[in-house]
């Protein structure tokens, strides 16, 4: 597979939702950064008793992926350059570029997601024809803790890029990619089911893996886990996150 | 009209009957059978032709399918959530149970991701063993597809022959890992244990047997008129449709695009193996049959090359902070920790005991970050999106399951066709509900 392949973009490939339909994220861009993990003390998750282990003084701070500086290396510069050429608002759209472990992550402001994805799919120098995966991550402890992560694949150039959009629990809306990549239908339903991220413009955003009448979104980090009652003087096996264990 | 077996109610879509049995003449007595024959048929989730717990809601006009909806989730067991409360090594034990027909692919996709987060690579022998296990697994998975797909179309000998051939694959799994399924054999850093004595001769003998079984498929099915009529020109989807719906694997290759991650984005040294990516250009159920059978022949070629290349060496990374400390061995009282290891930690080295304890209970820490690792499973691109917060447990593990995504094609494959062809179309997708629902 050599250079760009000239292929006409089909007439009906326009996204069903325009960028204007989506409210911009109201807070400053700096707070879009989401550290992974919450601050932790000690090693065993024990609270209340004295520091019997001697590890109680350990503090592990949440980690935030550092933004990458140019040159990004590999083919990543070409993708970002191509996106700047193909999408006029790219500077506002890309809130952060992360390059780690030979993978490119573009953090996108949600009002620009459709525009960026359209450019990535249609531009001859980008050609990300396939949306491999859409899933969610809950970075508990930050304002925009819910992340919707899309992995795009360019079959023409054999490249990959990850688009990450972060939203808050109070306003968990972002545009649906189903107009561009119909295959994200079920994956967005799953992400809604598990994280409560609402994809505006999705044809039927209903639960898919959990029962229809389920309460809450189980993959959120603050979703309560179940303990198991046992037949010994009313004792229970505590839920996994409350057990005494290395953390 | 009231009927104890078919209560009806008026809706905006017309009168809806809930058929539970009874006299059909009486049920349809008040309707025009020619022009008012729309029927909503609920198929599954326990229907024997839906590959496990898949539910199809079909809307029929006579025998023609006018609408098809797919309902999944009956086998959701929260595997992804569970891994967040176990160590990185224990994650393998959960994920091997996701897609129960291709456990080694789940394990490998996950372990490759964890290894990339750690910045390590498994030793060459372990990588070859992973390729070996995955390719044997491709055969065993495709055999189940042929067996169940054949059974659903009424080819019962295809079923018995397919499961017989798959049983021989499971024998190899049992020989190497000790288990027929749920192996947890591939671990971050390598594999759980080395190949047993005499593996080479056994596998070569098995290859001979598999070739005979594959020739049997040609003799039994390839020229059989019923098989051809049930598959040809049924359940068509083209390359554009596949890419739009995110469909990969044999469906995409049967539509004509030679997209195979082993060739396009090689991992575990697949670029050094000599094999072809079979494709076909019809995009129907017959093409998928042709492509899958051809893939099985190619997998046997890869397995032979692995056997030729295997050299003695380590099967687990030489890093005592990551490598699983114990080695299993067969003692007089069954499989357990090797005697040398027990003697070392109990008699000679206190540090080794501490080390063993820490690694097994606490596990190792993985530097924070996220990766997306992918392998070409028998059903298409199997991706693992793994996020670490720097702790001893995964922060998030998401599996991009080809069964889950490919099942979205059911409507495209079956609308406009006959209800009997829905069976052939669903079988040709080869969904595994354990993987789909996770």
XYZ file of C-alpha atoms in Angstrom:
685
model
C 0.000 0.000 0.000
C 1.724 3.174 -1.211
C 0.668 6.809 -1.176
C -2.766 8.332 -0.694
C -5.529 6.578 -2.584
C -7.924 8.928 -4.307
C -11.415 7.826 -3.515
C -14.585 9.881 -3.701
C -16.291 10.529 -0.401
C -19.873 9.276 -0.596
C -22.622 11.897 -0.639
C -24.373 10.509 2.407
C -21.265 10.432 4.554
C -21.929 13.766 6.232
C -22.256 13.392 9.982
C -25.791 13.443 11.292
C -24.826 15.961 13.880
C -22.922 19.163 13.375
C -20.448 20.617 15.791
C -22.815 23.495 16.503
C -25.331 21.136 18.108
C -23.009 20.216 20.929
C -22.480 22.573 23.820
C -18.829 23.350 24.434
C -17.171 22.231 27.638
C -17.747 25.168 29.928
C -14.661 24.913 32.108
C -11.155 25.886 31.087
C -9.093 23.481 29.078
C -6.623 22.952 31.871
C -9.132 21.003 33.907
C -9.714 18.541 31.078
C -6.593 16.759 32.319
C -7.590 13.755 34.309
C -5.150 12.058 36.593
C -5.506 8.299 36.755
C -6.031 6.853 40.181
C -6.800 8.550 43.468
C -4.281 9.479 46.128
C -3.524 6.460 48.257
C -1.951 6.047 51.643
C -0.204 2.962 52.939
C -0.136 -0.371 51.241
C -2.945 -2.389 52.735
C -5.993 -0.159 52.575
C -6.476 -0.375 56.341
C -7.984 2.591 58.146
C -8.837 3.093 61.792
C -6.212 0.917 63.424
C -2.686 2.024 64.133
C 0.052 1.810 61.585
C 1.042 -1.763 62.379
C 2.682 -2.407 59.041
C 5.074 0.533 58.984
C 3.919 1.360 55.472
C 1.218 3.811 56.559
C 3.328 6.816 55.679
C 3.499 5.922 52.001
C 1.600 8.324 49.780
C 1.038 7.562 46.122
C -0.168 10.500 44.101
C -2.455 10.249 41.082
C -0.647 10.121 37.787
C -1.268 12.333 34.778
C 0.087 11.536 31.349
C 2.515 14.302 30.321
C 1.708 16.187 27.137
C 4.068 15.388 24.286
C 6.317 17.929 22.589
C 7.141 17.973 18.907
C 8.565 16.061 17.205
C 6.288 13.277 18.392
C 8.217 10.635 16.491
C 7.061 7.730 14.342
C 4.140 8.679 12.065
C 2.464 10.760 14.760
C 3.645 14.129 13.421
C 2.119 13.312 10.033
C -1.239 12.545 11.617
C -1.314 15.736 13.661
C -0.108 17.818 10.684
C -2.697 16.193 8.446
C -5.392 16.930 10.978
C -4.345 20.593 11.209
C -4.610 20.796 7.418
C -7.900 18.964 7.156
C -9.702 20.540 10.089
C -9.598 24.302 10.497
C -10.304 24.312 14.234
C -7.709 21.671 15.050
C -5.835 23.963 17.408
C -8.950 24.406 19.529
C -10.038 20.805 19.114
C -6.884 19.107 20.340
C -6.520 19.914 24.009
C -3.567 17.644 24.557
C -1.350 15.268 22.636
C 0.059 12.275 24.480
C 2.635 9.920 23.028
C 3.419 6.935 25.171
C 4.453 3.388 24.467
C 4.484 4.113 20.766
C 0.815 5.089 20.700
C -0.669 8.469 19.859
C -3.510 9.824 21.983
C -5.346 12.982 20.999
C -7.467 14.545 23.708
C -10.341 16.221 21.904
C -12.794 18.854 23.124
C -16.195 17.255 22.736
C -17.721 19.934 20.526
C -15.002 19.185 17.970
C -15.200 15.376 18.099
C -17.407 15.012 15.035
C -15.309 17.480 13.052
C -12.057 15.783 13.991
C -13.397 12.290 13.342
C -14.829 13.377 9.985
C -11.464 14.813 8.979
C -9.632 11.717 10.185
C -11.942 9.454 8.223
C -12.281 11.412 4.993
C -8.999 13.221 4.425
C -6.854 11.391 1.855
C -3.734 11.852 3.958
C -5.349 10.368 7.083
C -7.936 7.776 6.007
C -8.950 6.269 9.330
C -11.620 4.058 7.799
C -12.163 1.740 10.721
C -13.237 2.553 14.243
C -11.804 -0.415 16.074
C -13.080 0.209 19.539
C -15.030 2.605 21.722
C -14.855 2.201 25.451
C -14.899 4.236 28.619
C -12.569 4.857 31.513
C -13.569 6.446 34.811
C -10.765 8.569 36.289
C -12.369 9.089 39.667
C -11.199 12.184 41.495
C -11.011 14.633 38.597
C -13.743 16.965 37.351
C -14.042 15.461 33.908
C -13.683 11.957 35.165
C -15.556 10.052 32.457
C -13.458 9.426 29.370
C -14.795 8.073 26.126
C -11.927 6.464 24.258
C -12.127 5.672 20.548
C -9.435 3.702 18.747
C -9.310 4.488 15.042
C -7.455 2.410 12.474
C -6.249 3.541 9.079
C -6.301 0.448 6.913
C -4.760 2.370 4.029
C -1.682 3.463 5.976
C -1.791 0.862 8.751
C -1.786 3.471 11.448
C -3.686 3.894 14.652
C -4.786 6.834 16.728
C -6.686 7.110 19.982
C -9.240 9.881 20.507
C -10.077 10.653 24.099
C -12.955 12.897 25.151
C -13.551 13.672 28.802
C -16.875 14.727 30.301
C -18.152 15.246 33.809
C -20.704 13.137 35.632
C -23.107 16.095 35.859
C -22.980 16.695 32.125
C -21.991 13.361 30.566
C -22.884 14.322 26.992
C -20.781 13.942 23.883
C -21.692 13.451 20.231
C -22.167 9.955 18.918
C -19.822 8.561 16.274
C -22.532 6.317 14.822
C -23.142 8.728 11.935
C -19.532 8.319 10.828
C -18.798 4.779 12.000
C -22.034 2.755 12.244
C -20.101 -0.030 13.972
C -19.794 2.063 17.120
C -23.518 1.555 17.760
C -23.237 -1.293 20.251
C -19.969 -0.071 21.703
C -21.469 3.288 22.605
C -24.445 1.490 24.090
C -22.052 -0.558 26.192
C -20.174 2.545 27.315
C -23.464 4.197 28.215
C -24.518 1.064 30.065
C -21.290 0.778 32.023
C -20.326 4.430 32.565
C -23.434 6.510 31.954
C -21.809 8.499 29.176
C -24.601 9.827 26.970
C -23.898 9.857 23.247
C -26.085 12.528 21.676
C -27.404 11.528 18.273
C -27.167 7.783 18.895
C -30.139 6.022 17.243
C -31.148 4.046 20.333
C -29.003 4.557 23.377
C -30.234 1.764 25.637
C -28.554 -0.703 27.938
C -26.986 -3.651 26.189
C -25.129 -5.905 28.621
C -26.912 -5.154 31.891
C -30.655 -5.797 32.276
C -32.919 -2.988 31.051
C -34.143 -2.136 34.549
C -30.690 -1.981 36.137
C -29.872 0.980 38.349
C -26.571 2.791 38.001
C -23.547 2.245 35.829
C -21.423 -0.614 37.158
C -18.050 0.242 35.660
C -17.888 3.592 37.437
C -15.251 3.543 40.108
C -17.665 4.711 42.822
C -20.290 2.083 42.023
C -20.807 0.067 45.214
C -19.596 -3.512 45.045
C -21.566 -6.319 46.617
C -20.502 -8.300 49.662
C -21.630 -11.864 50.229
C -23.673 -12.782 53.318
C -22.531 -16.029 54.907
C -24.165 -18.348 57.422
C -22.118 -17.492 60.469
C -23.626 -15.165 63.048
C -24.686 -12.638 60.447
C -21.171 -12.203 59.128
C -20.519 -11.179 55.551
C -17.645 -11.444 53.136
C -16.838 -7.806 52.463
C -16.843 -6.474 48.898
C -13.467 -6.797 47.145
C -12.524 -3.132 47.550
C -12.965 -3.279 51.331
C -10.969 -6.429 51.955
C -7.622 -6.189 53.651
C -5.202 -6.608 50.792
C -2.206 -5.056 49.131
C -3.399 -2.036 47.248
C -61.423 -12.463 19.814
C -60.297 -14.108 23.007
C -58.208 -17.201 23.123
C -56.547 -18.748 26.132
C -53.475 -19.583 24.058
C -53.205 -16.408 22.034
C -54.167 -13.272 23.885
C -54.150 -10.266 21.588
C -54.067 -6.552 22.022
C -54.485 -3.609 19.710
C -51.412 -1.439 19.178
C -50.601 1.434 16.892
C -48.820 -1.118 14.680
C -51.972 -3.217 14.329
C -53.283 -6.148 16.321
C -50.531 -8.147 18.042
C -51.030 -11.790 18.996
C -48.913 -13.540 21.543
C -48.732 -17.089 20.261
C -48.324 -19.721 22.908
C -49.925 -22.706 21.241
C -53.472 -23.795 20.453
C -55.439 -23.865 17.272
C -53.843 -21.651 14.648
C -56.974 -21.598 12.463
C -58.849 -20.122 15.369
C -56.076 -17.666 16.121
C -55.915 -16.356 12.590
C -59.619 -16.709 11.911
C -60.205 -12.965 12.004
C -57.225 -11.876 9.901
C -56.415 -11.864 6.246
C -53.599 -14.408 5.855
C -52.349 -12.992 2.557
C -52.076 -9.291 3.289
C -51.801 -9.227 7.027
C -49.204 -11.831 7.730
C -46.609 -9.869 9.652
C -45.180 -11.993 12.408
C -42.713 -11.028 15.102
C -40.739 -14.127 15.911
C -38.650 -14.337 19.022
C -35.751 -16.708 18.487
C -33.638 -17.542 21.476
C -32.028 -16.935 23.858
C -32.221 -20.697 24.354
C -32.767 -21.649 20.747
C -30.285 -24.347 19.683
C -29.490 -22.513 16.444
C -28.389 -19.243 17.982
C -24.947 -20.272 19.207
C -25.615 -20.085 22.902
C -27.594 -17.348 24.534
C -28.193 -15.040 21.590
C -31.697 -13.697 21.139
C -33.006 -12.642 17.746
C -36.240 -10.722 17.311
C -37.268 -11.277 13.708
C -40.083 -9.566 11.892
C -41.445 -11.763 9.122
C -43.682 -11.318 6.138
C -44.429 -14.895 5.332
C -40.985 -16.467 5.346
C -39.147 -13.273 4.439
C -37.314 -11.401 7.142
C -38.254 -7.711 7.104
C -36.493 -6.684 10.283
C -33.992 -8.306 12.622
C -32.915 -7.131 16.011
C -30.258 -8.787 18.111
C -30.397 -8.917 21.891
C -27.204 -9.770 23.758
C -26.059 -9.536 27.345
C -27.446 -12.789 28.738
C -23.965 -14.044 29.524
C -22.541 -10.831 30.980
C -20.413 -11.798 33.960
C -18.511 -8.599 34.629
C -15.110 -9.987 33.657
C -13.720 -6.531 32.893
C -14.825 -5.161 36.250
C -13.528 -8.201 38.095
C -10.015 -7.771 36.769
C -9.843 -4.375 38.500
C -9.832 -6.130 41.870
C -7.224 -8.782 41.132
C -3.509 -8.636 40.427
C -2.207 -8.280 36.905
C -1.356 -11.986 36.744
C -4.761 -13.044 38.049
C -6.342 -10.997 35.254
C -5.350 -13.776 32.847
C -7.487 -16.216 34.804
C -10.566 -14.084 34.247
C -9.934 -13.114 30.660
C -9.261 -16.655 29.487
C -12.930 -17.302 30.289
C -14.284 -14.472 28.139
C -14.266 -16.030 24.680
C -14.278 -19.661 25.736
C -13.454 -20.973 22.269
C -10.301 -18.904 21.829
C -8.816 -18.583 25.337
C -5.216 -18.273 24.161
C -6.060 -15.190 22.128
C -7.615 -13.467 25.119
C -4.588 -14.334 27.216
C -2.114 -13.212 24.575
C -3.851 -9.909 23.798
C -3.912 -9.085 27.493
C -0.356 -10.223 28.215
C 1.083 -8.366 25.217
C -0.616 -5.230 26.534
C 0.663 -5.685 30.071
C 4.151 -6.372 28.748
C 4.079 -3.178 26.707
C 3.014 -1.236 29.792
C 5.884 -2.847 31.683
C 8.288 -2.262 28.805
C 9.398 -5.881 28.700
C 9.261 -8.659 26.162
C 8.800 -12.364 26.675
C 11.773 -14.596 25.790
C 11.841 -16.011 22.231
C 10.822 -19.504 23.256
C 7.788 -18.181 25.114
C 6.812 -16.132 22.070
C 7.026 -19.198 19.844
C 4.963 -21.211 22.318
C 2.332 -18.456 22.272
C 2.186 -18.612 18.469
C 1.958 -22.396 18.670
C -0.909 -22.330 21.156
C -2.778 -19.606 19.279
C -2.610 -21.413 15.958
C -3.747 -24.714 17.480
C -6.505 -22.651 19.052
C -7.472 -21.225 15.660
C -8.020 -24.769 14.455
C -10.016 -25.794 17.505
C -12.159 -22.661 17.286
C -12.830 -23.087 13.566
C -13.708 -26.736 14.166
C -16.406 -25.673 16.601
C -17.663 -23.147 14.064
C -17.864 -25.908 11.430
C -19.438 -28.358 13.846
C -22.107 -26.055 15.263
C -22.724 -24.331 11.940
C -23.102 -27.701 10.270
C -25.449 -28.937 12.938
C -27.625 -25.860 12.602
C -27.957 -26.486 8.880
C -28.740 -30.152 9.429
C -25.335 -31.559 8.517
C -24.987 -33.740 11.594
C -21.929 -35.582 10.348
C -20.152 -32.238 10.049
C -20.984 -31.796 13.717
C -19.682 -35.157 14.895
C -16.587 -34.933 12.698
C -15.924 -31.340 13.723
C -16.127 -32.050 17.410
C -13.992 -35.167 16.967
C -11.281 -33.072 15.323
C -11.611 -30.365 17.969
C -11.267 -32.972 20.706
C -7.830 -33.783 19.330
C -6.894 -30.100 19.604
C -8.072 -30.067 23.198
C -5.880 -33.122 23.846
C -2.870 -31.041 22.822
C -4.008 -28.198 25.112
C -4.352 -30.650 27.962
C -0.925 -32.092 27.272
C 0.730 -28.676 27.349
C -1.304 -26.653 29.862
C -2.983 -29.369 31.904
C -6.451 -28.118 31.047
C -8.868 -28.379 28.137
C -10.138 -24.843 28.636
C -9.687 -21.905 31.052
C -5.946 -22.452 30.799
C -4.439 -19.237 32.204
C -1.306 -20.567 30.529
C 0.038 -17.404 28.930
C 1.148 -15.018 31.662
C 2.644 -11.537 31.658
C 6.332 -12.183 30.983
C 6.033 -15.556 29.285
C 4.072 -18.758 29.729
C 3.196 -20.685 32.881
C 5.372 -23.703 32.167
C 7.576 -25.217 29.525
C 6.398 -27.707 26.930
C 6.273 -31.292 28.221
C 8.569 -34.094 27.072
C 7.674 -35.590 23.740
C 5.538 -32.644 22.662
C 7.195 -32.501 19.234
C 6.289 -36.012 18.134
C 2.780 -35.689 19.576
C 2.039 -32.445 17.792
C 3.484 -33.675 14.498
C 1.288 -36.754 14.752
C -1.642 -34.451 15.534
C -0.889 -32.327 12.443
C -1.156 -35.465 10.328
C -4.499 -36.255 11.917
C -5.759 -32.698 11.367
C -4.792 -32.823 7.681
C -6.850 -35.995 7.329
C -9.785 -34.350 9.097
C -9.522 -31.321 6.801
C -9.494 -33.595 3.757
C -12.606 -35.145 5.230
C -14.267 -31.735 5.193
C -13.526 -31.452 1.490
C -14.922 -34.909 0.821
C -17.984 -34.455 2.984
C -19.044 -30.852 2.423
C -17.343 -29.023 -0.400
C -19.195 -30.767 -3.185
C -22.363 -31.549 -1.330
C -25.387 -29.988 -3.081
C -27.375 -29.253 0.093
C -24.386 -27.602 1.768
C -23.724 -25.507 -1.352
C -27.360 -24.479 -1.693
C -27.637 -23.481 1.937
C -24.494 -21.326 1.835
C -24.030 -19.860 -1.633
C -25.508 -16.378 -2.172
C -26.766 -16.325 1.396
C -25.916 -13.632 3.936
C -23.961 -11.248 1.711
C -21.926 -8.375 3.061
C -19.296 -6.450 1.124
C -16.040 -4.813 2.134
C -17.654 -1.381 2.587
C -20.315 -2.820 4.825
C -17.750 -4.695 6.886
C -15.548 -1.643 7.424
C -18.501 0.596 8.254
C -19.711 -1.870 10.855
C -16.197 -2.490 12.177
C -16.251 -6.114 11.083
C -12.898 -7.851 10.801
C -11.652 -11.392 10.526
C -12.975 -14.097 8.200
C -16.067 -12.010 7.295
C -13.913 -9.199 5.955
C -11.540 -11.582 4.209
C -14.465 -13.479 2.674
C -15.616 -10.160 1.227
C -12.236 -9.786 -0.459
C -9.987 -7.629 1.712
C -6.833 -9.452 2.868
C -6.793 -7.714 6.260
C -5.088 -9.915 8.816
C -3.245 -8.338 11.748
C -0.665 -11.116 11.581
C 0.416 -9.610 8.257
C -0.616 -5.957 8.518
C 0.564 -5.211 12.058
C 2.662 -8.251 12.962
C 3.274 -9.251 16.557
C 5.187 -12.135 18.159
C 7.324 -12.450 15.036
C 4.490 -13.396 12.678
C 6.282 -11.475 9.927
C 8.938 -14.200 9.883
C 6.504 -17.040 9.230
C 5.603 -18.251 5.777
C 1.833 -18.360 5.393
C -0.911 -16.971 3.203
C -3.966 -14.915 4.099
C -6.839 -16.700 2.355
C -9.497 -14.487 0.824
C -12.529 -14.979 -1.340
C -14.606 -12.536 -3.338
C -18.216 -13.603 -2.930
C -18.834 -12.162 0.530
C -21.463 -14.790 1.319
C -21.671 -17.707 3.735
C -19.954 -19.982 1.240
C -16.956 -17.622 1.068
C -16.684 -17.666 4.832
C -16.671 -21.452 4.772
C -13.954 -21.468 2.115
C -11.858 -18.851 3.920
C -12.054 -20.495 7.338
C -11.135 -23.936 6.031
C -8.211 -22.425 4.114
C -7.103 -20.635 7.287
C -6.954 -23.942 9.089
C -4.545 -25.290 6.475
C -2.414 -22.153 6.864
C -2.389 -22.501 10.644
C -1.007 -26.023 10.305
C 1.812 -24.584 8.180
C 2.631 -22.064 10.922
C 2.550 -24.762 13.607
C 5.060 -26.863 11.654
C 7.359 -23.851 11.326
C 7.119 -23.204 15.063
C 8.067 -26.804 15.811
C 11.079 -26.503 13.510
C 12.223 -23.330 15.229
C 11.697 -24.175 18.895
C 14.988 -24.245 20.739
C 15.617 -24.848 24.413
C 15.490 -21.692 26.466
C 13.638 -19.744 29.075
C 9.848 -19.603 28.935
C 9.499 -16.797 31.484
C 11.178 -13.430 31.549
C 14.415 -13.262 33.532
C 13.215 -10.566 35.896
C 12.514 -11.800 39.416
C 10.311 -8.754 40.058
C 7.830 -9.855 37.386
C 8.339 -13.549 36.695
C 6.057 -15.935 38.527
C 8.309 -17.501 41.183
C 7.047 -21.068 41.253
C 7.429 -23.766 38.664
C 4.818 -26.459 38.413
C 5.826 -30.084 38.221
C 4.092 -33.415 38.415
C 4.775 -35.075 41.749
C 3.535 -38.378 43.175
C 0.544 -36.535 44.653
C -0.397 -34.613 41.517
C 0.539 -31.322 39.918
C 2.064 -28.786 42.264
C 5.044 -26.612 43.032
C 8.273 -28.249 42.021
C 10.232 -29.926 44.793
C 13.331 -27.817 44.118
C 11.372 -24.610 44.507
C 9.746 -25.738 47.754
C 13.134 -26.807 49.110
C 14.647 -23.483 48.141
C 12.036 -21.310 49.792
C 11.516 -23.516 52.845
C 15.081 -24.581 53.605
C 17.719 -22.394 52.049
C 16.544 -18.920 51.081
C 14.381 -16.764 53.322
C 14.535 -14.010 50.710
C 13.087 -16.323 48.097
C 10.208 -17.126 50.412
C 9.475 -13.428 50.968
C 9.779 -12.850 47.271
C 7.408 -15.684 46.441
C 4.902 -14.407 48.990
C 5.043 -10.820 47.776
C 4.718 -11.693 44.095
C 1.843 -14.098 44.621
C -0.195 -12.020 47.059
C 0.664 -8.465 46.057
C 1.787 -8.961 42.487
C 3.978 -6.559 40.572
C 3.437 -2.893 39.901
C 2.858 -1.732 36.350
C 3.902 1.795 35.347
C 0.911 4.083 34.717
C -0.412 4.676 31.221
C -2.606 3.013 28.668
C -2.106 0.702 25.713
C -4.239 -0.915 23.040
C -2.844 -4.292 22.059
C -4.439 -6.425 19.406
C -4.190 -9.904 17.958
C -5.915 -11.589 15.038
C -8.279 -13.995 16.738
C -10.329 -16.602 14.823
C -13.158 -14.028 14.762
C -11.214 -10.899 13.873
C -9.394 -8.132 15.674
C -9.285 -8.868 19.378
C -8.116 -5.732 21.133
C -7.283 -5.109 24.757
C -7.431 -1.534 26.002
C -5.545 -1.630 29.283
C -5.122 1.312 31.660
C -2.767 1.248 34.616
C -2.588 3.763 37.437
C 0.762 2.436 38.584
C -0.662 -0.065 41.033
C -0.656 -3.808 41.394
C -4.073 -4.111 39.790
C -5.387 -3.035 36.395
C -7.208 0.297 36.507
C -9.349 -0.660 33.532
C -9.332 -3.518 31.064
C -11.600 -3.356 28.063
C -11.811 -6.060 25.442
C -12.703 -5.132 21.914
C -14.465 -8.384 21.242
C -14.899 -9.364 17.598
C -17.996 -11.439 18.441
C -19.664 -8.391 19.985
C -18.914 -6.146 17.050
C -19.465 -8.679 14.260
C -22.920 -9.552 15.588
C -24.045 -6.108 14.509
C -24.012 -7.531 10.992
C -26.955 -9.854 11.646
C -29.490 -7.321 10.384
C -27.444 -6.570 7.274
C -26.992 -10.264 6.535
C -30.534 -11.442 7.089
C -33.034 -8.696 6.198
C -34.657 -9.505 2.867
C -33.694 -13.162 3.039
C -35.616 -16.184 4.222
C -35.932 -17.062 7.860
C -34.060 -20.328 7.272
C -31.110 -18.340 5.927
C -30.883 -16.383 9.162
C -29.541 -19.574 10.717
C -26.838 -19.883 8.067
C -25.955 -16.189 8.370
C -25.633 -16.177 12.153
C -23.592 -19.372 12.025
C -21.286 -17.815 9.439
C -20.522 -14.907 11.781
C -19.295 -17.480 14.318
C -20.209 -15.492 17.416
C -19.154 -16.741 20.830
C -21.477 -15.320 23.422
C -19.023 -15.692 26.290
C -16.762 -13.286 24.457
C -19.568 -11.053 23.228
C -21.063 -10.464 26.651
C -17.915 -10.845 28.750
